[in-house]
Short mmCIF file of N, CA, C and O in Angstrom, two decimals:
data_model
loop_
_atom_site.label_atom_id
_atom_site.label_comp_id
_atom_site.label_asym_id
_atom_site.label_seq_id
_atom_site.Cartn_x
_atom_site.Cartn_y
_atom_site.Cartn_z
N UNK A 974 89.22 103.64 88.59
CA UNK A 974 89.46 102.82 89.76
C UNK A 974 88.40 103.19 90.80
O UNK A 974 88.14 104.36 91.04
N UNK A 975 87.82 102.17 91.42
CA UNK A 975 86.77 102.41 92.40
C UNK A 975 87.33 103.06 93.65
O UNK A 975 88.53 102.97 93.94
N UNK A 976 86.44 103.68 94.41
CA UNK A 976 86.85 104.32 95.67
C UNK A 976 87.47 103.29 96.62
O UNK A 976 88.48 103.57 97.28
N UNK A 977 86.88 102.09 96.66
CA UNK A 977 87.41 101.03 97.53
C UNK A 977 88.84 100.69 97.14
O UNK A 977 89.73 100.61 97.99
N UNK A 978 89.07 100.52 95.85
CA UNK A 978 90.40 100.14 95.39
C UNK A 978 91.40 101.28 95.58
O UNK A 978 92.58 101.04 95.87
N UNK A 979 90.96 102.51 95.48
CA UNK A 979 91.84 103.65 95.75
C UNK A 979 92.27 103.64 97.21
O UNK A 979 93.45 103.85 97.54
N UNK A 980 91.34 103.37 98.11
CA UNK A 980 91.66 103.31 99.54
C UNK A 980 92.62 102.15 99.81
O UNK A 980 93.61 102.31 100.55
N UNK A 981 92.35 101.00 99.22
CA UNK A 981 93.22 99.83 99.40
C UNK A 981 94.62 100.14 98.87
O UNK A 981 95.63 99.82 99.52
N UNK A 982 94.71 100.77 97.71
CA UNK A 982 96.01 101.11 97.13
C UNK A 982 96.76 102.10 98.02
O UNK A 982 97.97 101.94 98.25
N UNK A 983 96.07 103.09 98.53
CA UNK A 983 96.71 104.06 99.43
C UNK A 983 97.22 103.40 100.70
O UNK A 983 98.35 103.66 101.14
N UNK A 984 96.41 102.54 101.29
CA UNK A 984 96.83 101.83 102.50
C UNK A 984 98.01 100.92 102.20
O UNK A 984 98.95 100.80 103.00
N UNK A 985 97.99 100.30 101.03
CA UNK A 985 99.09 99.43 100.62
C UNK A 985 100.38 100.22 100.48
O UNK A 985 101.45 99.75 100.89
N UNK A 986 100.30 101.40 99.89
CA UNK A 986 101.50 102.23 99.77
C UNK A 986 102.08 102.55 101.14
O UNK A 986 103.31 102.59 101.31
N UNK A 987 101.23 102.74 102.13
CA UNK A 987 101.72 103.01 103.49
C UNK A 987 102.41 101.80 104.10
O UNK A 987 103.31 101.95 104.93
N UNK A 988 102.03 100.58 103.69
CA UNK A 988 102.68 99.39 104.22
C UNK A 988 104.13 99.28 103.78
O UNK A 988 104.92 98.57 104.42
N UNK A 989 104.48 99.97 102.71
CA UNK A 989 105.87 99.94 102.23
C UNK A 989 106.81 100.51 103.30
O UNK A 989 107.97 100.11 103.39
N UNK A 990 106.31 101.39 104.14
CA UNK A 990 107.10 101.91 105.25
C UNK A 990 107.51 100.75 106.17
O UNK A 990 108.66 100.65 106.59
N UNK A 991 106.56 99.88 106.46
CA UNK A 991 106.85 98.71 107.29
C UNK A 991 107.83 97.76 106.62
O UNK A 991 108.72 97.19 107.28
N UNK A 992 107.69 97.59 105.32
CA UNK A 992 108.63 96.73 104.59
C UNK A 992 110.03 97.32 104.64
O UNK A 992 111.01 96.60 104.83
N UNK A 993 110.12 98.63 104.48
CA UNK A 993 111.43 99.29 104.56
C UNK A 993 112.03 99.12 105.95
O UNK A 993 113.23 98.87 106.10
N UNK A 994 111.22 99.24 106.99
CA UNK A 994 111.70 99.03 108.35
C UNK A 994 112.19 97.60 108.51
O UNK A 994 113.18 97.34 109.20
N UNK A 995 111.50 96.65 107.87
CA UNK A 995 111.95 95.26 107.89
C UNK A 995 113.34 95.11 107.29
O UNK A 995 114.12 94.26 107.71
N UNK A 996 113.64 95.94 106.30
CA UNK A 996 114.98 95.92 105.72
C UNK A 996 116.04 96.31 106.73
O UNK A 996 117.14 95.75 106.75
N UNK A 997 115.73 97.26 107.60
CA UNK A 997 116.69 97.64 108.64
C UNK A 997 116.87 96.51 109.64
O UNK A 997 117.97 96.31 110.16
N UNK A 998 115.80 95.75 109.90
CA UNK A 998 115.90 94.58 110.76
C UNK A 998 116.86 93.56 110.15
O UNK A 998 117.72 93.00 110.84
N UNK A 999 116.73 93.33 108.84
CA UNK A 999 117.63 92.39 108.17
C UNK A 999 119.08 92.88 108.22
O UNK A 999 120.01 92.08 108.38
N UNK A 1000 119.27 94.18 108.09
CA UNK A 1000 120.63 94.73 108.20
C UNK A 1000 121.23 94.47 109.58
O UNK A 1000 122.41 94.14 109.70
N UNK A 1001 120.41 94.62 110.62
CA UNK A 1001 120.90 94.35 111.99
C UNK A 1001 121.27 92.88 112.15
O UNK A 1001 122.25 92.56 112.82
N UNK A 1002 120.51 92.00 111.53
CA UNK A 1002 120.83 90.57 111.61
C UNK A 1002 122.13 90.28 110.85
O UNK A 1002 123.02 89.59 111.35
N UNK A 1003 122.25 90.83 109.65
CA UNK A 1003 123.43 90.55 108.82
C UNK A 1003 124.71 91.15 109.36
O UNK A 1003 125.79 90.64 109.09
N UNK A 1004 124.60 92.23 110.12
CA UNK A 1004 125.79 92.83 110.72
C UNK A 1004 126.10 92.27 112.10
O UNK A 1004 127.07 92.67 112.73
N UNK A 1005 125.27 91.34 112.57
CA UNK A 1005 125.51 90.71 113.86
C UNK A 1005 124.99 91.49 115.05
O UNK A 1005 125.20 91.10 116.19
N UNK A 1006 124.30 92.59 114.82
CA UNK A 1006 123.76 93.38 115.92
C UNK A 1006 122.52 92.74 116.52
O UNK A 1006 122.11 93.10 117.62
N UNK A 1007 121.93 91.81 115.80
CA UNK A 1007 120.74 91.08 116.26
C UNK A 1007 121.00 89.62 115.94
O UNK A 1007 121.33 89.26 114.81
N UNK A 1008 120.86 88.76 116.92
CA UNK A 1008 121.15 87.35 116.73
C UNK A 1008 120.04 86.61 116.01
O UNK A 1008 118.86 86.91 116.18
N UNK A 1009 120.43 85.68 115.18
CA UNK A 1009 119.48 84.80 114.49
C UNK A 1009 120.26 83.60 113.97
O UNK A 1009 121.40 83.72 113.54
N UNK A 1010 119.63 82.43 114.03
CA UNK A 1010 120.29 81.24 113.51
C UNK A 1010 120.12 81.20 111.98
O UNK A 1010 119.37 82.00 111.41
N UNK A 1011 120.80 80.29 111.30
CA UNK A 1011 120.72 80.25 109.83
C UNK A 1011 119.29 80.06 109.29
O UNK A 1011 118.93 80.68 108.28
N UNK A 1012 118.49 79.25 109.95
CA UNK A 1012 117.10 79.06 109.52
C UNK A 1012 116.34 80.38 109.61
O UNK A 1012 115.63 80.77 108.68
N UNK A 1013 116.48 81.07 110.71
CA UNK A 1013 115.80 82.35 110.88
C UNK A 1013 116.26 83.36 109.85
O UNK A 1013 115.44 84.07 109.26
N UNK A 1014 117.56 83.44 109.60
CA UNK A 1014 118.06 84.37 108.59
C UNK A 1014 117.42 84.10 107.23
O UNK A 1014 116.98 85.03 106.55
N UNK A 1015 117.37 82.84 106.86
CA UNK A 1015 116.80 82.47 105.56
C UNK A 1015 115.32 82.82 105.50
O UNK A 1015 114.84 83.39 104.52
N UNK A 1016 114.58 82.50 106.53
CA UNK A 1016 113.14 82.75 106.54
C UNK A 1016 112.83 84.24 106.65
O UNK A 1016 111.88 84.72 106.04
N UNK A 1017 113.63 84.99 107.40
CA UNK A 1017 113.42 86.43 107.48
C UNK A 1017 113.67 87.09 106.12
O UNK A 1017 112.92 87.97 105.69
N UNK A 1018 114.70 86.65 105.42
CA UNK A 1018 114.96 87.17 104.06
C UNK A 1018 113.80 86.84 103.13
O UNK A 1018 113.36 87.69 102.34
N UNK A 1019 113.35 85.60 103.20
CA UNK A 1019 112.24 85.19 102.33
C UNK A 1019 110.97 85.98 102.63
O UNK A 1019 110.27 86.42 101.72
N UNK A 1020 110.68 86.19 103.89
CA UNK A 1020 109.49 86.95 104.27
C UNK A 1020 109.57 88.38 103.78
O UNK A 1020 108.60 88.93 103.25
N UNK A 1021 110.72 88.99 103.95
CA UNK A 1021 110.92 90.38 103.52
C UNK A 1021 110.79 90.50 102.00
O UNK A 1021 110.09 91.39 101.50
N UNK A 1022 111.43 89.61 101.29
CA UNK A 1022 111.39 89.65 99.82
C UNK A 1022 109.97 89.42 99.30
O UNK A 1022 109.50 90.14 98.40
N UNK A 1023 109.29 88.45 99.86
CA UNK A 1023 107.92 88.18 99.42
C UNK A 1023 106.99 89.35 99.71
O UNK A 1023 106.11 89.67 98.91
N UNK A 1024 107.19 90.01 100.84
CA UNK A 1024 106.34 91.17 101.16
C UNK A 1024 106.49 92.24 100.09
O UNK A 1024 105.50 92.75 99.56
N UNK A 1025 107.72 92.58 99.76
CA UNK A 1025 107.95 93.64 98.77
C UNK A 1025 107.43 93.29 97.39
O UNK A 1025 106.77 94.10 96.74
N UNK A 1026 107.71 92.08 96.95
CA UNK A 1026 107.28 91.67 95.61
C UNK A 1026 105.77 91.57 95.52
O UNK A 1026 105.16 92.03 94.55
N UNK A 1027 105.13 90.98 96.52
CA UNK A 1027 103.68 90.78 96.45
C UNK A 1027 102.91 92.09 96.60
O UNK A 1027 101.86 92.27 95.98
N UNK A 1028 103.42 93.03 97.39
CA UNK A 1028 102.79 94.34 97.47
C UNK A 1028 102.87 95.04 96.11
O UNK A 1028 101.89 95.60 95.62
N UNK A 1029 104.05 94.98 95.50
CA UNK A 1029 104.21 95.58 94.16
C UNK A 1029 103.29 94.91 93.15
O UNK A 1029 102.63 95.59 92.35
N UNK A 1030 103.23 93.59 93.17
CA UNK A 1030 102.37 92.87 92.24
C UNK A 1030 100.90 93.22 92.47
O UNK A 1030 100.14 93.39 91.51
N UNK A 1031 100.48 93.34 93.72
CA UNK A 1031 99.10 93.71 94.02
C UNK A 1031 98.73 95.07 93.45
O UNK A 1031 97.63 95.25 92.91
N UNK A 1032 99.64 96.02 93.54
CA UNK A 1032 99.39 97.35 92.97
C UNK A 1032 99.36 97.30 91.45
O UNK A 1032 98.53 97.96 90.81
N UNK A 1033 100.22 96.49 90.86
CA UNK A 1033 100.21 96.33 89.40
C UNK A 1033 98.90 95.70 88.94
O UNK A 1033 98.31 96.13 87.95
N UNK A 1034 98.43 94.70 89.66
CA UNK A 1034 97.15 94.07 89.32
C UNK A 1034 96.03 95.10 89.35
O UNK A 1034 95.17 95.14 88.47
N UNK A 1035 96.02 95.96 90.38
CA UNK A 1035 94.99 97.00 90.47
C UNK A 1035 95.05 97.92 89.26
O UNK A 1035 94.01 98.25 88.67
N UNK A 1036 96.23 98.31 88.87
CA UNK A 1036 96.39 99.22 87.73
C UNK A 1036 96.02 98.56 86.41
O UNK A 1036 95.32 99.14 85.58
N UNK A 1037 96.50 97.33 86.20
CA UNK A 1037 96.25 96.64 84.94
C UNK A 1037 94.77 96.32 84.76
O UNK A 1037 94.20 96.56 83.69
N UNK A 1038 94.14 95.80 85.80
CA UNK A 1038 92.72 95.46 85.66
C UNK A 1038 91.88 96.71 85.46
O UNK A 1038 90.93 96.70 84.67
N UNK A 1039 92.21 97.78 86.15
CA UNK A 1039 91.47 99.03 85.96
C UNK A 1039 91.69 99.57 84.56
O UNK A 1039 90.73 99.97 83.88
N UNK A 1040 92.93 99.59 84.10
CA UNK A 1040 93.24 100.10 82.76
C UNK A 1040 92.57 99.27 81.67
O UNK A 1040 92.19 99.81 80.62
N UNK A 1041 92.41 97.98 81.92
CA UNK A 1041 91.79 97.09 80.93
C UNK A 1041 90.28 97.24 80.89
O UNK A 1041 89.63 96.69 80.01
N UNK A 1042 89.72 97.93 81.85
CA UNK A 1042 88.27 98.10 81.88
C UNK A 1042 87.53 96.99 82.61
O UNK A 1042 86.33 96.82 82.44
N UNK A 1043 88.25 96.25 83.43
CA UNK A 1043 87.61 95.21 84.25
C UNK A 1043 86.67 95.90 85.23
O UNK A 1043 86.95 97.00 85.72
N UNK A 1044 85.55 95.28 85.53
CA UNK A 1044 84.59 95.88 86.46
C UNK A 1044 85.24 96.14 87.81
O UNK A 1044 86.19 95.45 88.20
N UNK A 1045 84.73 97.14 88.51
CA UNK A 1045 85.28 97.49 89.83
C UNK A 1045 85.28 96.28 90.76
O UNK A 1045 86.23 96.08 91.52
N UNK A 1046 84.22 95.49 90.72
CA UNK A 1046 84.12 94.33 91.62
C UNK A 1046 85.26 93.35 91.37
O UNK A 1046 85.98 92.96 92.29
N UNK A 1047 85.44 92.92 90.11
CA UNK A 1047 86.45 91.91 89.81
C UNK A 1047 87.87 92.47 89.95
O UNK A 1047 88.79 91.75 90.35
N UNK A 1048 88.04 93.74 89.67
CA UNK A 1048 89.34 94.37 89.88
C UNK A 1048 89.70 94.36 91.37
O UNK A 1048 90.84 94.05 91.74
N UNK A 1049 88.73 94.67 92.21
CA UNK A 1049 88.97 94.67 93.66
C UNK A 1049 89.22 93.25 94.16
O UNK A 1049 90.13 93.03 94.98
N UNK A 1050 88.43 92.27 93.68
CA UNK A 1050 88.63 90.88 94.11
C UNK A 1050 90.05 90.42 93.76
O UNK A 1050 90.75 89.83 94.59
N UNK A 1051 90.47 90.69 92.53
CA UNK A 1051 91.79 90.26 92.09
C UNK A 1051 92.89 90.95 92.90
O UNK A 1051 93.81 90.30 93.40
N UNK A 1052 92.79 92.26 93.03
CA UNK A 1052 93.83 93.02 93.72
C UNK A 1052 93.91 92.66 95.20
O UNK A 1052 95.01 92.46 95.74
N UNK A 1053 92.78 92.56 95.83
CA UNK A 1053 92.77 92.23 97.26
C UNK A 1053 93.23 90.79 97.48
O UNK A 1053 93.90 90.49 98.48
N UNK A 1054 92.94 89.90 96.54
CA UNK A 1054 93.46 88.53 96.64
C UNK A 1054 94.97 88.51 96.62
O UNK A 1054 95.61 87.86 97.47
N UNK A 1055 95.56 89.22 95.69
CA UNK A 1055 97.03 89.27 95.61
C UNK A 1055 97.60 89.98 96.83
O UNK A 1055 98.58 89.53 97.42
N UNK A 1056 96.98 91.08 97.24
CA UNK A 1056 97.48 91.81 98.40
C UNK A 1056 97.32 91.02 99.69
O UNK A 1056 98.12 91.18 100.62
N UNK A 1057 96.32 90.16 99.76
CA UNK A 1057 96.18 89.27 100.92
C UNK A 1057 97.37 88.33 101.02
O UNK A 1057 97.86 88.04 102.11
N UNK A 1058 97.81 87.86 99.87
CA UNK A 1058 99.00 87.00 99.85
C UNK A 1058 100.21 87.73 100.40
O UNK A 1058 101.09 87.12 101.02
N UNK A 1059 100.25 89.05 100.20
CA UNK A 1059 101.36 89.86 100.70
C UNK A 1059 101.35 89.94 102.23
O UNK A 1059 102.33 90.38 102.83
N UNK A 1060 100.26 89.53 102.83
CA UNK A 1060 100.18 89.45 104.30
C UNK A 1060 100.47 88.02 104.74
O UNK A 1060 101.31 87.77 105.61
N UNK A 1061 99.76 87.07 104.14
CA UNK A 1061 99.86 85.67 104.59
C UNK A 1061 101.24 85.06 104.38
O UNK A 1061 101.76 84.39 105.27
N UNK A 1062 101.83 85.26 103.20
CA UNK A 1062 103.11 84.61 102.91
C UNK A 1062 104.22 85.11 103.85
O UNK A 1062 104.87 84.30 104.53
N UNK A 1063 104.47 86.42 103.92
CA UNK A 1063 105.52 86.87 104.84
C UNK A 1063 105.23 86.50 106.30
O UNK A 1063 106.15 86.14 107.04
N UNK A 1064 103.97 86.59 106.70
CA UNK A 1064 103.63 86.23 108.08
C UNK A 1064 104.04 84.79 108.38
O UNK A 1064 104.58 84.49 109.45
N UNK A 1065 103.79 83.91 107.43
CA UNK A 1065 104.17 82.51 107.62
C UNK A 1065 105.67 82.35 107.78
O UNK A 1065 106.14 81.60 108.65
N UNK A 1066 106.43 83.04 106.94
CA UNK A 1066 107.88 82.95 107.05
C UNK A 1066 108.39 83.51 108.38
O UNK A 1066 109.21 82.90 109.04
N UNK A 1067 107.88 84.67 108.77
CA UNK A 1067 108.36 85.30 110.01
C UNK A 1067 107.91 84.54 111.26
O UNK A 1067 108.72 84.24 112.14
N UNK A 1068 106.64 84.23 111.33
CA UNK A 1068 106.09 83.63 112.55
C UNK A 1068 106.50 82.18 112.76
O UNK A 1068 106.52 81.69 113.89
N UNK A 1069 106.85 81.48 111.69
CA UNK A 1069 107.18 80.06 111.83
C UNK A 1069 108.57 79.83 112.42
O UNK A 1069 108.91 78.70 112.77
N UNK A 1070 109.38 80.87 112.52
CA UNK A 1070 110.73 80.69 113.08
C UNK A 1070 110.98 81.56 114.30
O UNK A 1070 112.13 81.86 114.63
N UNK A 1071 109.91 81.98 114.96
CA UNK A 1071 110.08 82.75 116.20
C UNK A 1071 110.66 81.86 117.29
O UNK A 1071 110.46 80.66 117.31
N UNK A 1072 111.37 82.48 118.18
CA UNK A 1072 111.96 81.74 119.30
C UNK A 1072 113.46 81.98 119.34
O UNK A 1072 114.03 82.64 118.48
N UNK A 1073 114.09 81.41 120.35
CA UNK A 1073 115.52 81.68 120.54
C UNK A 1073 116.41 80.90 119.58
O UNK A 1073 117.43 81.42 119.14
N UNK A 1074 116.06 79.68 119.22
CA UNK A 1074 116.90 78.90 118.31
C UNK A 1074 116.09 77.78 117.66
O UNK A 1074 116.37 76.60 117.87
N UNK A 1075 115.09 78.12 116.85
CA UNK A 1075 114.28 77.07 116.23
C UNK A 1075 115.12 76.24 115.24
O UNK A 1075 115.98 76.78 114.56
N UNK A 1076 114.86 74.95 115.22
CA UNK A 1076 115.59 74.07 114.32
C UNK A 1076 114.79 73.71 113.07
O UNK A 1076 115.34 73.21 112.09
N UNK A 1077 113.48 73.95 113.14
CA UNK A 1077 112.63 73.73 111.98
C UNK A 1077 111.45 74.69 112.06
O UNK A 1077 111.12 75.19 113.14
N UNK A 1078 110.82 74.98 110.93
CA UNK A 1078 109.68 75.91 110.94
C UNK A 1078 108.53 75.37 111.77
O UNK A 1078 108.28 74.16 111.81
N UNK A 1079 107.80 76.28 112.39
CA UNK A 1079 106.65 75.90 113.21
C UNK A 1079 105.36 75.85 112.40
O UNK A 1079 105.35 75.97 111.16
N UNK A 1080 104.27 75.71 113.12
CA UNK A 1080 102.94 75.56 112.50
C UNK A 1080 102.50 76.76 111.68
O UNK A 1080 101.64 76.64 110.82
N UNK A 1081 103.06 77.92 111.95
CA UNK A 1081 102.67 79.12 111.21
C UNK A 1081 103.01 79.02 109.73
O UNK A 1081 102.54 79.83 108.94
N UNK A 1082 103.78 78.01 109.33
CA UNK A 1082 104.09 77.81 107.90
C UNK A 1082 102.82 77.61 107.09
O UNK A 1082 102.82 77.87 105.88
N UNK A 1083 101.74 77.19 107.72
CA UNK A 1083 100.48 77.02 107.00
C UNK A 1083 100.05 78.34 106.36
O UNK A 1083 99.40 78.35 105.31
N UNK A 1084 100.44 79.46 106.96
CA UNK A 1084 100.10 80.76 106.42
C UNK A 1084 100.72 80.98 105.04
O UNK A 1084 100.13 81.66 104.19
N UNK A 1085 101.89 80.41 104.79
CA UNK A 1085 102.52 80.52 103.47
C UNK A 1085 101.63 79.85 102.43
O UNK A 1085 101.42 80.38 101.34
N UNK A 1086 101.07 78.70 102.77
CA UNK A 1086 100.21 77.96 101.84
C UNK A 1086 98.88 78.66 101.64
O UNK A 1086 98.33 78.66 100.53
N UNK A 1087 98.36 79.28 102.69
CA UNK A 1087 97.14 80.08 102.54
C UNK A 1087 97.42 81.25 101.60
O UNK A 1087 96.63 81.57 100.71
N UNK A 1088 98.57 81.88 101.79
CA UNK A 1088 98.97 82.98 100.91
C UNK A 1088 99.14 82.53 99.47
O UNK A 1088 98.75 83.24 98.54
N UNK A 1089 99.72 81.36 99.27
CA UNK A 1089 99.88 80.84 97.91
C UNK A 1089 98.52 80.62 97.25
O UNK A 1089 98.34 80.91 96.06
N UNK A 1090 97.56 80.17 98.04
CA UNK A 1090 96.21 79.95 97.50
C UNK A 1090 95.54 81.28 97.16
O UNK A 1090 94.91 81.40 96.09
N UNK A 1091 95.65 82.27 98.02
CA UNK A 1091 95.02 83.56 97.72
C UNK A 1091 95.72 84.25 96.56
O UNK A 1091 95.06 84.91 95.74
N UNK A 1092 97.03 84.08 96.45
CA UNK A 1092 97.76 84.63 95.31
C UNK A 1092 97.28 84.00 94.01
O UNK A 1092 96.99 84.69 93.04
N UNK A 1093 97.19 82.69 94.01
CA UNK A 1093 96.74 81.98 92.81
C UNK A 1093 95.33 82.40 92.42
O UNK A 1093 95.06 82.70 91.25
N UNK A 1094 94.44 82.46 93.40
CA UNK A 1094 93.06 82.86 93.11
C UNK A 1094 93.00 84.29 92.57
O UNK A 1094 92.31 84.57 91.58
N UNK A 1095 93.73 85.19 93.21
CA UNK A 1095 93.75 86.58 92.76
C UNK A 1095 94.30 86.73 91.35
O UNK A 1095 93.76 87.49 90.54
N UNK A 1096 95.34 85.97 91.03
CA UNK A 1096 95.92 86.05 89.69
C UNK A 1096 95.02 85.42 88.64
O UNK A 1096 94.96 85.91 87.50
N UNK A 1097 94.32 84.36 89.00
CA UNK A 1097 93.37 83.77 88.06
C UNK A 1097 92.26 84.76 87.75
O UNK A 1097 91.91 84.99 86.58
N UNK A 1098 91.71 85.38 88.78
CA UNK A 1098 90.65 86.38 88.57
C UNK A 1098 91.20 87.54 87.73
O UNK A 1098 90.54 87.99 86.78
N UNK A 1099 92.39 88.01 88.04
CA UNK A 1099 92.98 89.13 87.29
C UNK A 1099 93.20 88.76 85.83
O UNK A 1099 92.84 89.52 84.92
N UNK A 1100 93.78 87.60 85.61
CA UNK A 1100 94.07 87.18 84.24
C UNK A 1100 92.82 86.95 83.41
O UNK A 1100 92.71 87.46 82.29
N UNK A 1101 91.88 86.20 83.97
CA UNK A 1101 90.66 85.89 83.23
C UNK A 1101 89.84 87.16 82.97
O UNK A 1101 89.36 87.39 81.85
N UNK A 1102 89.70 88.01 83.97
CA UNK A 1102 88.90 89.22 83.78
C UNK A 1102 89.57 90.20 82.82
O UNK A 1102 88.89 90.89 82.05
N UNK A 1103 90.89 90.26 82.84
CA UNK A 1103 91.60 91.13 81.91
C UNK A 1103 91.47 90.62 80.48
O UNK A 1103 91.20 91.41 79.55
N UNK A 1104 91.62 89.32 80.28
CA UNK A 1104 91.43 88.74 78.94
C UNK A 1104 90.00 88.96 78.48
O UNK A 1104 89.75 89.35 77.33
N UNK A 1105 89.03 88.74 79.37
CA UNK A 1105 87.62 88.93 79.01
C UNK A 1105 87.35 90.38 78.62
O UNK A 1105 86.61 90.65 77.66
N UNK A 1106 87.95 91.31 79.34
CA UNK A 1106 87.78 92.73 79.00
C UNK A 1106 88.37 93.03 77.63
O UNK A 1106 87.80 93.79 76.83
N UNK A 1107 89.51 92.43 77.35
CA UNK A 1107 90.14 92.63 76.05
C UNK A 1107 89.32 92.04 74.91
O UNK A 1107 89.14 92.67 73.87
N UNK A 1108 88.80 90.84 75.13
CA UNK A 1108 87.96 90.20 74.11
C UNK A 1108 86.69 91.02 73.92
O UNK A 1108 86.24 91.22 72.77
N UNK A 1109 86.14 91.50 74.99
CA UNK A 1109 84.92 92.32 74.90
C UNK A 1109 85.14 93.63 74.16
O UNK A 1109 84.22 94.20 73.59
N UNK A 1110 86.38 94.11 74.18
CA UNK A 1110 86.69 95.37 73.52
C UNK A 1110 86.98 95.21 72.02
O UNK A 1110 87.09 96.20 71.30
N UNK A 1111 87.09 93.97 71.58
CA UNK A 1111 87.36 93.73 70.15
C UNK A 1111 86.25 94.22 69.26
O UNK A 1111 85.12 94.16 69.48
#
């Protein structure tokens, strides 16, 4: 694993602290200690879940591409693409329902679509480069 990807992986592991703190925020909402309307509750749950899953997937991509012998460049591109989605998607869910009582998501929802695009691109790079590494090893 390249030095860049090691640094990215380490920083990503530290973000799990923030995701865990987000879980305590959801607990406060679900117990009624923090007010939120049904739309906000749904979007906050979705943002939290996507953050955790996409961070985990980004780390798995880093490990799989490295283990497969993918070049450091393509491994980093794939991993950082997936990890970027772990920022964009949750941000879209959280930021699009800010306010005292939103009735529909705001413009920040575009961030979810940007995240979906970076996720797709990162996974395509990961999949193609991993298959290519496997074929090359035959």
